[in-house]
């Protein structure tokens, strides 16, 4: 029996514990959701809750306590809300008071300004007769009118403020605008000071004005005289009065332009055509050119083409090469028909040139002592086997003077042989230190330039055959080619390093170590060819040691034309010779493939 009763008690205790646990969980949920306890009734005591919570865990007890305190929290919040509303109302009222204070101050300031102006008006109007008489003596008879204007200006803001009820505007900008709108008459000076009319005197000994003095007596000038002196100096520098500075002529021209403007517009609209003319000077950057058929298209050379040259007066081009032939072609840019060809047996041609009159062709060989003269008028070929007084094993390089009088042969060991072009006889022999690699005549045939292998340039007088001057080409290790412009202004020297130095002839005749005006470094191999066009606007430089090694330089700006040769298009190969037509209309290049490439320069209209 005892054991049975104890078991029942244990069961009852377990039921009570389970009920308490369920009650605590229900209490916790209700307190968390609404903040109100749920139990047997509204009057359930806190002790009953505490007693029932003793059988639950510690967390459930805490939850029951929080639920019990929830009504007190709500009551405290209800008591706090009226106090917060009162505080917010007080703050709003303070802000409104602060905003109203500046407006009141502005009204007070406006009233003070109005009273000050009223006092000023009363003071002006209450002036005594003595004061008015004194003012008339000082300021003149216009005092009454000026006083009326002053009273009107002072009373104006008050009247406008009284009508609109707004504050008077105190801005200086608005006052000036109101004055302009009111159309008040312009006032003259109150009085004239005699010191203002005295002319100001200027010290001319100052270092900035010393050059304007014409004599020592002009150490002090008046302002008017100095102005006239400056105008005189400006007109002397400008060559007269410029159009923009002549006011009378400008007014007349404007009137004439307005009268004839409509007629000019009608004339402009009544005709068609090119209104923009092309510039006479060659522009820099891009050279307008067209590639034509090769000049020797009807007879291409079998080997290397060593020479290409345009006829000095006819529209004809000469080609010669290692295939032992000399050919003449008519240049039209379309077909370039062949005129004539001559064959020199066992004579590979090193160089060929027209005579100055264009009636003869001189040709030298690669390893021959003899040279040939082809008479185009008679159609005969004349060999020159021996020149009396000239002992040379080979005759290769030569130049013909522009006046057609002389022929200069470049010998070995620095010898230069001057021959008569008419008789082919030796006139004189000149000698330089080292070995001569290139020569050139000036356009008037009065001087000769010889370029040595050591990089020295000798200037010779043709008449006396004396050396006038010698200078060193800057940075030259070995001279290769030399060219003189047609206007005798520039000298171009090309060296083995590929650098072409451009000098002015005046500097070359005076200095031993002149500085070039431009060092052209666009070639990476030896500069073997250089030539100027007839107008001295283009300098062509080339090398026969690398493909496409040709550059055209714009002389006025010393810049290279970017569109020649064509990028990534191989058509020139190794350049052997170059030449421009007499009026720069065509440009030709002889290459190692036997072609005389022909280009039409569009800037120049003639051949």
GROMACS .gro file of N, CA, C and O in nm, residues 443-557:
model
  460
  443UNK      N    1   7.405   7.757 -11.000
  443UNK     CA    2   7.315   7.778 -11.114
  443UNK      C    3   7.368   7.883 -11.212
  443UNK      O    4   7.337   7.879 -11.331
  444UNK      N    5   7.452   7.977 -11.165
  444UNK     CA    6   7.511   8.076 -11.254
  444UNK      C    7   7.646   8.034 -11.310
  444UNK      O    8   7.711   8.112 -11.380
  445UNK      N    9   7.690   7.911 -11.277
  445UNK     CA   10   7.816   7.853 -11.327
  445UNK      C   11   7.938   7.933 -11.286
  445UNK      O   12   8.045   7.920 -11.348
  446UNK      N   13   7.929   8.014 -11.183
  446UNK     CA   14   8.044   8.092 -11.138
  446UNK      C   15   8.126   8.021 -11.033
  446UNK      O   16   8.244   8.054 -11.015
  447UNK      N   17   8.069   7.923 -10.964
  447UNK     CA   18   8.139   7.852 -10.859
  447UNK      C   19   8.116   7.702 -10.872
  447UNK      O   20   8.017   7.658 -10.932
  448UNK      N   21   8.209   7.627 -10.812
  448UNK     CA   22   8.198   7.482 -10.805
  448UNK      C   23   8.216   7.437 -10.661
  448UNK      O   24   8.296   7.495 -10.586
  449UNK      N   25   8.142   7.334 -10.623
  449UNK     CA   26   8.155   7.272 -10.490
  449UNK      C   27   8.208   7.130 -10.511
  449UNK      O   28   8.152   7.053 -10.591
  450UNK      N   29   8.314   7.096 -10.439
  450UNK     CA   30   8.366   6.958 -10.442
  450UNK      C   31   8.366   6.902 -10.301
  450UNK      O   32   8.406   6.970 -10.206
  451UNK      N   33   8.319   6.778 -10.289
  451UNK     CA   34   8.302   6.711 -10.159
  451UNK      C   35   8.403   6.598 -10.151
  451UNK      O   36   8.405   6.508 -10.236
  452UNK      N   37   8.490   6.602 -10.050
  452UNK     CA   38   8.596   6.502 -10.037
  452UNK      C   39   8.552   6.386  -9.950
  452UNK      O   40   8.452   6.394  -9.877
  453UNK      N   41   8.628   6.280  -9.959
  453UNK     CA   42   8.598   6.161  -9.880
  453UNK      C   43   8.617   6.186  -9.731
  453UNK      O   44   8.557   6.118  -9.647
  454UNK      N   45   8.698   6.285  -9.695
  454UNK     CA   46   8.724   6.318  -9.555
  454UNK      C   47   8.617   6.408  -9.495
  454UNK      O   48   8.628   6.449  -9.379
  455UNK      N   49   8.514   6.444  -9.572
  455UNK     CA   50   8.405   6.527  -9.520
  455UNK      C   51   8.428   6.676  -9.532
  455UNK      O   52   8.359   6.754  -9.467
  456UNK      N   53   8.523   6.719  -9.616
  456UNK     CA   54   8.550   6.860  -9.637
  456UNK      C   55   8.490   6.905  -9.770
  456UNK      O   56   8.492   6.832  -9.869
  457UNK      N   57   8.440   7.028  -9.772
  457UNK     CA   58   8.378   7.086  -9.891
  457UNK      C   59   8.464   7.204  -9.936
  457UNK      O   60   8.490   7.296  -9.857
  458UNK      N   61   8.506   7.201 -10.064
  458UNK     CA   62   8.588   7.307 -10.122
  458UNK      C   63   8.502   7.387 -10.220
  458UNK      O   64   8.429   7.329 -10.301
  459UNK      N   65   8.512   7.520 -10.211
  459UNK     CA   66   8.438   7.609 -10.300
  459UNK      C   67   8.539   7.674 -10.395
  459UNK      O   68   8.635   7.739 -10.350
  460UNK      N   69   8.518   7.657 -10.526
  460UNK     CA   70   8.612   7.703 -10.628
  460UNK      C   71   8.549   7.813 -10.712
  460UNK      O   72   8.429   7.812 -10.738
  461UNK      N   73   8.635   7.905 -10.755
  461UNK     CA   74   8.594   8.005 -10.853
  461UNK      C   75   8.625   7.950 -10.993
  461UNK      O   76   8.739   7.911 -11.023
  462UNK      N   77   8.523   7.946 -11.079
  462UNK     CA   78   8.540   7.882 -11.210
  462UNK      C   79   8.634   7.963 -11.299
  462UNK      O   80   8.717   7.905 -11.372
  463UNK      N   81   8.627   8.093 -11.294
  463UNK     CA   82   8.709   8.175 -11.383
  463UNK      C   83   8.858   8.167 -11.347
  463UNK      O   84   8.943   8.147 -11.433
  464UNK      N   85   8.885   8.185 -11.220
  464UNK     CA   86   9.026   8.185 -11.178
  464UNK      C   87   9.075   8.048 -11.136
  464UNK      O   88   9.197   8.029 -11.118
  465UNK      N   89   8.984   7.952 -11.119
  465UNK     CA   90   9.018   7.815 -11.073
  465UNK      C   91   9.093   7.818 -10.940
  465UNK      O   92   9.182   7.738 -10.914
  466UNK      N   93   9.056   7.909 -10.850
  466UNK     CA   94   9.115   7.917 -10.718
  466UNK      C   95   9.012   7.876 -10.613
  466UNK      O   96   8.893   7.898 -10.632
  467UNK      N   97   9.063   7.822 -10.504
  467UNK     CA   98   8.975   7.781 -10.395
  467UNK      C   99   8.938   7.904 -10.313
  467UNK      O  100   9.025   7.970 -10.254
  468UNK      N  101   8.811   7.935 -10.309
  468UNK     CA  102   8.764   8.053 -10.236
  468UNK      C  103   8.749   8.026 -10.087
  468UNK      O  104   8.779   8.112 -10.005
  469UNK      N  105   8.705   7.908 -10.054
  469UNK     CA  106   8.680   7.878  -9.913
  469UNK      C  107   8.671   7.727  -9.894
  469UNK      O  108   8.645   7.652  -9.991
  470UNK      N  109   8.692   7.685  -9.771
  470UNK     CA  110   8.680   7.543  -9.736
  470UNK      C  111   8.610   7.533  -9.601
  470UNK      O  112   8.640   7.609  -9.509
  471UNK      N  113   8.515   7.440  -9.590
  471UNK     CA  114   8.448   7.417  -9.462
  471UNK      C  115   8.427   7.267  -9.443
  471UNK      O  116   8.429   7.189  -9.539
  472UNK      N  117   8.406   7.231  -9.318
  472UNK     CA  118   8.386   7.090  -9.282
  472UNK      C  119   8.238   7.062  -9.263
  472UNK      O  120   8.168   7.137  -9.195
  473UNK      N  121   8.193   6.954  -9.323
  473UNK     CA  122   8.055   6.911  -9.305
  473UNK      C  123   8.040   6.853  -9.164
  473UNK      O  124   8.113   6.762  -9.124
  474UNK      N  125   7.946   6.906  -9.089
  474UNK     CA  126   7.931   6.869  -8.948
  474UNK      C  127   7.895   6.722  -8.934
  474UNK      O  128   7.795   6.674  -8.990
  475UNK      N  129   7.977   6.649  -8.858
  475UNK     CA  130   7.948   6.509  -8.827
  475UNK      C  131   7.973   6.413  -8.942
  475UNK      O  132   7.939   6.294  -8.931
  476UNK      N  133   8.034   6.459  -9.051
  476UNK     CA  134   8.054   6.372  -9.167
  476UNK      C  135   8.177   6.284  -9.147
  476UNK      O  136   8.286   6.333  -9.116
  477UNK      N  137   8.160   6.153  -9.167
  477UNK     CA  138   8.272   6.060  -9.165
  477UNK      C  139   8.330   6.038  -9.304
  477UNK      O  140   8.450   6.018  -9.319
  478UNK      N  141   8.242   6.043  -9.403
  478UNK     CA  142   8.285   6.026  -9.542
  478UNK      C  143   8.179   6.087  -9.632
  478UNK      O  144   8.060   6.056  -9.620
  479UNK      N  145   8.220   6.176  -9.721
  479UNK     CA  146   8.127   6.241  -9.811
  479UNK      C  147   8.079   6.150  -9.922
  479UNK      O  148   8.155   6.068  -9.974
  480UNK      N  149   7.953   6.163  -9.960
  480UNK     CA  150   7.895   6.078 -10.065
  480UNK      C  151   7.832   6.159 -10.178
  480UNK      O  152   7.852   6.126 -10.295
  481UNK      N  153   7.754   6.260 -10.149
  481UNK     CA  154   7.686   6.337 -10.253
  481UNK      C  155   7.671   6.481 -10.209
  481UNK      O  156   7.673   6.512 -10.090
  482UNK      N  157   7.656   6.569 -10.307
  482UNK     CA  158   7.639   6.711 -10.281
  482UNK      C  159   7.547   6.769 -10.387
  482UNK      O  160   7.547   6.725 -10.502
  483UNK      N  161   7.464   6.868 -10.348
  483UNK     CA  162   7.371   6.933 -10.440
  483UNK      C  163   7.356   7.079 -10.400
  483UNK      O  164   7.359   7.113 -10.281
  484UNK      N  165   7.341   7.166 -10.502
  484UNK     CA  166   7.322   7.309 -10.482
  484UNK      C  167   7.187   7.347 -10.540
  484UNK      O  168   7.150   7.304 -10.650
  485UNK      N  169   7.111   7.426 -10.465
  485UNK     CA  170   6.976   7.464 -10.511
  485UNK      C  171   6.985   7.557 -10.631
  485UNK      O  172   7.086   7.626 -10.653
  486UNK      N  173   6.876   7.563 -10.706
  486UNK     CA  174   6.874   7.644 -10.828
  486UNK      C  175   6.880   7.794 -10.799
  486UNK      O  176   6.921   7.871 -10.884
  487UNK      N  177   6.837   7.835 -10.682
  487UNK     CA  178   6.843   7.978 -10.647
  487UNK      C  179   6.968   8.013 -10.567
  487UNK      O  180   6.978   8.123 -10.512
  488UNK      N  181   7.065   7.919 -10.560
  488UNK     CA  182   7.193   7.941 -10.491
  488UNK      C  183   7.175   7.975 -10.343
  488UNK      O  184   7.258   8.042 -10.283
  489UNK      N  185   7.068   7.926 -10.282
  489UNK     CA  186   7.044   7.957 -10.141
  489UNK      C  187   7.089   7.844 -10.049
  489UNK      O  188   7.133   7.869  -9.937
  490UNK      N  189   7.079   7.719 -10.094
  490UNK     CA  190   7.108   7.605 -10.008
  490UNK      C  191   7.212   7.514 -10.071
  490UNK      O  192   7.224   7.506 -10.195
  491UNK      N  193   7.285   7.444  -9.982
  491UNK     CA  194   7.379   7.339 -10.020
  491UNK      C  195   7.347   7.217  -9.934
  491UNK      O  196   7.338   7.228  -9.811
  492UNK      N  197   7.328   7.101  -9.997
  492UNK     CA  198   7.296   6.977  -9.926
  492UNK      C  199   7.414   6.882  -9.939
  492UNK      O  200   7.462   6.856 -10.050
  493UNK      N  201   7.461   6.831  -9.825
  493UNK     CA  202   7.576   6.739  -9.823
  493UNK      C  203   7.532   6.608  -9.757
  493UNK      O  204   7.490   6.608  -9.640
  494UNK      N  205   7.543   6.498  -9.832
  494UNK     CA  206   7.506   6.367  -9.781
  494UNK      C  207   7.629   6.284  -9.749
  494UNK      O  208   7.724   6.279  -9.829
  495UNK      N  209   7.627   6.216  -9.635
  495UNK     CA  210   7.743   6.141  -9.589
  495UNK      C  211   7.712   5.993  -9.583
  495UNK      O  212   7.599   5.949  -9.606
  496UNK      N  213   7.815   5.914  -9.548
  496UNK     CA  214   7.802   5.769  -9.544
  496UNK      C  215   7.712   5.724  -9.430
  496UNK      O  216   7.656   5.613  -9.435
  497UNK      N  217   7.693   5.807  -9.329
  497UNK     CA  218   7.605   5.771  -9.216
  497UNK      C  219   7.458   5.787  -9.249
  497UNK      O  220   7.374   5.748  -9.168
  498UNK      N  221   7.426   5.843  -9.363
  498UNK     CA  222   7.287   5.865  -9.401
  498UNK      C  223   7.233   6.001  -9.364
  498UNK      O  224   7.119   6.033  -9.398
  499UNK      N  225   7.311   6.083  -9.296
  499UNK     CA  226   7.268   6.218  -9.257
  499UNK      C  227   7.294   6.314  -9.373
  499UNK      O  228   7.402   6.315  -9.432
  500UNK      N  229   7.195   6.394  -9.406
  500UNK     CA  230   7.207   6.498  -9.509
  500UNK      C  231   7.195   6.632  -9.439
  500UNK      O  232   7.089   6.666  -9.385
  501UNK      N  233   7.305   6.708  -9.438
  501UNK     CA  234   7.308   6.840  -9.375
  501UNK      C  235   7.273   6.946  -9.478
  501UNK      O  236   7.328   6.948  -9.589
  502UNK      N  237   7.182   7.035  -9.439
  502UNK     CA  238   7.137   7.143  -9.528
  502UNK      C  239   7.193   7.274  -9.475
  502UNK      O  240   7.166   7.313  -9.361
  503UNK      N  241   7.273   7.342  -9.560
  503UNK     CA  242   7.337   7.468  -9.522
  503UNK      C  243   7.286   7.580  -9.612
  503UNK      O  244   7.237   7.556  -9.723
  504UNK      N  245   7.302   7.704  -9.564
  504UNK     CA  246   7.282   7.821  -9.649
  504UNK      C  247   7.416   7.860  -9.708
  504UNK      O  248   7.521   7.851  -9.642
  505UNK      N  249   7.416   7.904  -9.833
  505UNK     CA  250   7.542   7.934  -9.902
  505UNK      C  251   7.616   8.050  -9.838
  505UNK      O  252   7.740   8.055  -9.840
  506UNK      N  253   7.543   8.146  -9.779
  506UNK     CA  254   7.611   8.259  -9.715
  506UNK      C  255   7.698   8.214  -9.599
  506UNK      O  256   7.811   8.262  -9.582
  507UNK      N  257   7.647   8.121  -9.521
  507UNK     CA  258   7.724   8.072  -9.406
  507UNK      C  259   7.842   7.988  -9.454
  507UNK      O  260   7.951   7.994  -9.396
  508UNK      N  261   7.821   7.910  -9.560
  508UNK     CA  262   7.928   7.825  -9.610
  508UNK      C  263   8.046   7.905  -9.663
  508UNK      O  264   8.161   7.858  -9.657
  509UNK      N  265   8.022   8.024  -9.714
  509UNK     CA  266   8.130   8.106  -9.768
  509UNK      C  267   8.206   8.183  -9.661
  509UNK      O  268   8.311   8.241  -9.690
  510UNK      N  269   8.154   8.184  -9.537
  510UNK     CA  270   8.216   8.264  -9.432
  510UNK      C  271   8.279   8.180  -9.321
  510UNK      O  272   8.385   8.216  -9.269
  511UNK      N  273   8.218   8.071  -9.283
  511UNK     CA  274   8.262   7.996  -9.165
  511UNK      C  275   8.330   7.866  -9.205
  511UNK      O  276   8.295   7.805  -9.307
  512UNK      N  277   8.423   7.825  -9.122
  512UNK     CA  278   8.492   7.697  -9.145
  512UNK      C  279   8.418   7.579  -9.084
  512UNK      O  280   8.437   7.465  -9.129
  513UNK      N  281   8.337   7.607  -8.983
  513UNK     CA  282   8.258   7.502  -8.920
  513UNK      C  283   8.113   7.550  -8.910
  513UNK      O  284   8.062   7.580  -8.800
  514UNK      N  285   8.044   7.561  -9.022
  514UNK     CA  286   7.907   7.614  -9.018
  514UNK      C  287   7.810   7.515  -8.955
  514UNK      O  288   7.831   7.393  -8.958
  515UNK      N  289   7.703   7.572  -8.901
  515UNK     CA  290   7.596   7.489  -8.844
  515UNK      C  291   7.487   7.472  -8.949
  515UNK      O  292   7.442   7.570  -9.009
  516UNK      N  293   7.444   7.350  -8.974
  516UNK     CA  294   7.337   7.331  -9.074
  516UNK      C  295   7.204   7.383  -9.023
  516UNK      O  296   7.174   7.376  -8.903
  517UNK      N  297   7.122   7.434  -9.114
  517UNK     CA  298   6.989   7.479  -9.077
  517UNK      C  299   6.898   7.360  -9.049
  517UNK      O  300   6.799   7.372  -8.976
  518UNK      N  301   6.932   7.245  -9.107
  518UNK     CA  302   6.856   7.123  -9.081
  518UNK      C  303   6.943   7.002  -9.109
  518UNK      O  304   7.011   6.995  -9.210
  519UNK      N  305   6.943   6.909  -9.017
  519UNK     CA  306   7.010   6.780  -9.035
  519UNK      C  307   6.903   6.675  -9.062
  519UNK      O  308   6.824   6.642  -8.974
  520UNK      N  309   6.899   6.624  -9.185
  520UNK     CA  310   6.797   6.528  -9.225
  520UNK      C  311   6.847   6.389  -9.192
  520UNK      O  312   6.945   6.342  -9.249
  521UNK      N  313   6.779   6.322  -9.101
  521UNK     CA  314   6.824   6.191  -9.052
  521UNK      C  315   6.723   6.082  -9.082
  521UNK      O  316   6.709   5.987  -9.005
  522UNK      N  317   6.653   6.093  -9.192
  522UNK     CA  318   6.551   5.994  -9.226
  522UNK      C  319   6.607   5.872  -9.298
  522UNK      O  320   6.534   5.774  -9.314
  523UNK      N  321   6.731   5.877  -9.343
  523UNK     CA  322   6.794   5.762  -9.408
  523UNK      C  323   6.882   5.690  -9.307
  523UNK      O  324   6.952   5.753  -9.227
  524UNK      N  325   6.880   5.558  -9.313
  524UNK     CA  326   6.961   5.477  -9.221
  524UNK      C  327   7.083   5.418  -9.290
  524UNK      O  328   7.167   5.357  -9.225
  525UNK      N  329   7.094   5.435  -9.422
  525UNK     CA  330   7.211   5.390  -9.498
  525UNK      C  331   7.271   5.511  -9.570
  525UNK      O  332   7.217   5.621  -9.563
  526UNK      N  333   7.380   5.491  -9.639
  526UNK     CA  334   7.454   5.601  -9.702
  526UNK      C  335   7.366   5.682  -9.796
  526UNK      O  336   7.293   5.626  -9.879
  527UNK      N  337   7.375   5.814  -9.784
  527UNK     CA  338   7.301   5.903  -9.873
  527UNK      C  339   7.381   5.918 -10.002
  527UNK      O  340   7.484   5.986 -10.006
  528UNK      N  341   7.335   5.853 -10.109
  528UNK     CA  342   7.409   5.850 -10.235
  528UNK      C  343   7.354   5.945 -10.340
  528UNK      O  344   7.421   5.969 -10.441
  529UNK      N  345   7.235   5.999 -10.321
  529UNK     CA  346   7.175   6.089 -10.420
  529UNK      C  347   7.104   6.202 -10.348
  529UNK      O  348   7.039   6.181 -10.245
  530UNK      N  349   7.116   6.323 -10.407
  530UNK     CA  350   7.046   6.441 -10.355
  530UNK      C  351   7.025   6.538 -10.469
  530UNK      O  352   7.116   6.561 -10.549
  531UNK      N  353   6.906   6.593 -10.478
  531UNK     CA  354   6.875   6.688 -10.584
  531UNK      C  355   6.761   6.780 -10.540
  531UNK      O  356   6.670   6.737 -10.467
  532UNK      N  357   6.768   6.907 -10.583
  532UNK     CA  358   6.664   7.006 -10.556
  532UNK      C  359   6.571   7.017 -10.677
  532UNK      O  360   6.615   6.996 -10.791
  533UNK      N  361   6.446   7.052 -10.652
  533UNK     CA  362   6.358   7.081 -10.764
  533UNK      C  363   6.383   7.224 -10.812
  533UNK      O  364   6.444   7.305 -10.739
  534UNK      N  365   6.340   7.263 -10.933
  534UNK     CA  366   6.372   7.396 -10.986
  534UNK      C  367   6.323   7.512 -10.901
  534UNK      O  368   6.383   7.620 -10.903
  535UNK      N  369   6.215   7.497 -10.826
  535UNK     CA  370   6.163   7.606 -10.743
  535UNK      C  371   6.222   7.607 -10.602
  535UNK      O  372   6.184   7.692 -10.520
  536UNK      N  373   6.313   7.515 -10.571
  536UNK     CA  374   6.377   7.504 -10.440
  536UNK      C  375   6.273   7.489 -10.329
  536UNK      O  376   6.284   7.548 -10.221
  537UNK      N  377   6.170   7.412 -10.356
  537UNK     CA  378   6.070   7.382 -10.254
  537UNK      C  379   6.079   7.237 -10.208
  537UNK      O  380   6.024   7.202 -10.103
  538UNK      N  381   6.146   7.152 -10.285
  538UNK     CA  382   6.158   7.010 -10.252
  538UNK      C  383   6.304   6.969 -10.264
  538UNK      O  384   6.372   7.004 -10.362
  539UNK      N  385   6.351   6.896 -10.166
  539UNK     CA  386   6.482   6.831 -10.171
  539UNK      C  387   6.460   6.681 -10.166
  539UNK      O  388   6.399   6.630 -10.072
  540UNK      N  389   6.508   6.610 -10.268
  540UNK     CA  390   6.496   6.464 -10.273
  540UNK      C  391   6.629   6.402 -10.234
  540UNK      O  392   6.734   6.437 -10.290
  541UNK      N  393   6.627   6.314 -10.136
  541UNK     CA  394   6.747   6.241 -10.092
  541UNK      C  395   6.716   6.092 -10.098
  541UNK      O  396   6.603   6.050 -10.076
  542UNK      N  397   6.819   6.013 -10.130
  542UNK     CA  398   6.798   5.868 -10.146
  542UNK      C  399   6.927   5.794 -10.119
  542UNK      O  400   7.036   5.852 -10.117
  543UNK      N  401   6.912   5.662 -10.100
  543UNK     CA  402   7.024   5.572 -10.079
  543UNK      C  403   7.006   5.451 -10.170
  543UNK      O  404   6.894   5.401 -10.186
  544UNK      N  405   7.115   5.405 -10.230
  544UNK     CA  406   7.110   5.287 -10.316
  544UNK      C  407   7.146   5.159 -10.243
  544UNK      O  408   7.175   5.057 -10.305
  545UNK      N  409   7.143   5.164 -10.110
  545UNK     CA  410   7.179   5.047 -10.030
  545UNK      C  411   7.060   4.986  -9.957
  545UNK      O  412   7.076   4.886  -9.886
  546UNK      N  413   6.942   5.044  -9.970
  546UNK     CA  414   6.822   4.990  -9.904
  546UNK      C  415   6.701   5.018  -9.992
  546UNK      O  416   6.694   5.121 -10.061
  547UNK      N  417   6.606   4.924  -9.991
  547UNK     CA  418   6.484   4.941 -10.069
  547UNK      C  419   6.397   5.052 -10.011
  547UNK      O  420   6.390   5.070  -9.888
  548UNK      N  421   6.331   5.125 -10.100
  548UNK     CA  422   6.238   5.233 -10.064
  548UNK      C  423   6.305   5.344  -9.983
  548UNK      O  424   6.238   5.418  -9.910
  549UNK      N  425   6.437   5.358  -9.997
  549UNK     CA  426   6.510   5.460  -9.920
  549UNK      C  427   6.510   5.591  -9.997
  549UNK      O  428   6.613   5.637 -10.048
  550UNK      N  429   6.394   5.654 -10.007
  550UNK     CA  430   6.377   5.784 -10.073
  550UNK      C  431   6.293   5.872  -9.983
  550UNK      O  432   6.192   5.828  -9.929
  551UNK      N  433   6.335   5.997  -9.970
  551UNK     CA  434   6.258   6.093  -9.890
  551UNK      C  435   6.253   6.226  -9.964
  551UNK      O  436   6.351   6.269 -10.025
  552UNK      N  437   6.135   6.289  -9.958
  552UNK     CA  438   6.115   6.422 -10.015
  552UNK      C  439   6.094   6.520  -9.900
  552UNK      O  440   6.006   6.500  -9.816
  553UNK      N  441   6.176   6.625  -9.897
  553UNK     CA  442   6.175   6.721  -9.786
  553UNK      C  443   6.117   6.853  -9.835
  553UNK      O  444   6.156   6.905  -9.941
  554UNK      N  445   6.023   6.905  -9.758
  554UNK     CA  446   5.964   7.036  -9.785
  554UNK      C  447   6.061   7.142  -9.733
  554UNK      O  448   6.083   7.155  -9.612
  555UNK      N  449   6.122   7.220  -9.825
  555UNK     CA  450   6.232   7.308  -9.788
  555UNK      C  451   6.188   7.422  -9.697
  555UNK      O  452   6.255   7.448  -9.596
  556UNK      N  453   6.081   7.496  -9.723
  556UNK     CA  454   6.050   7.608  -9.633
  556UNK      C  455   6.033   7.566  -9.487
  556UNK      O  456   6.071   7.640  -9.397
  557UNK      N  457   5.977   7.448  -9.464
  557UNK     CA  458   5.954   7.404  -9.325
  557UNK      C  459   6.053   7.297  -9.279
  557UNK      O  460   6.052   7.259  -9.162
   0.00000   0.00000   0.00000
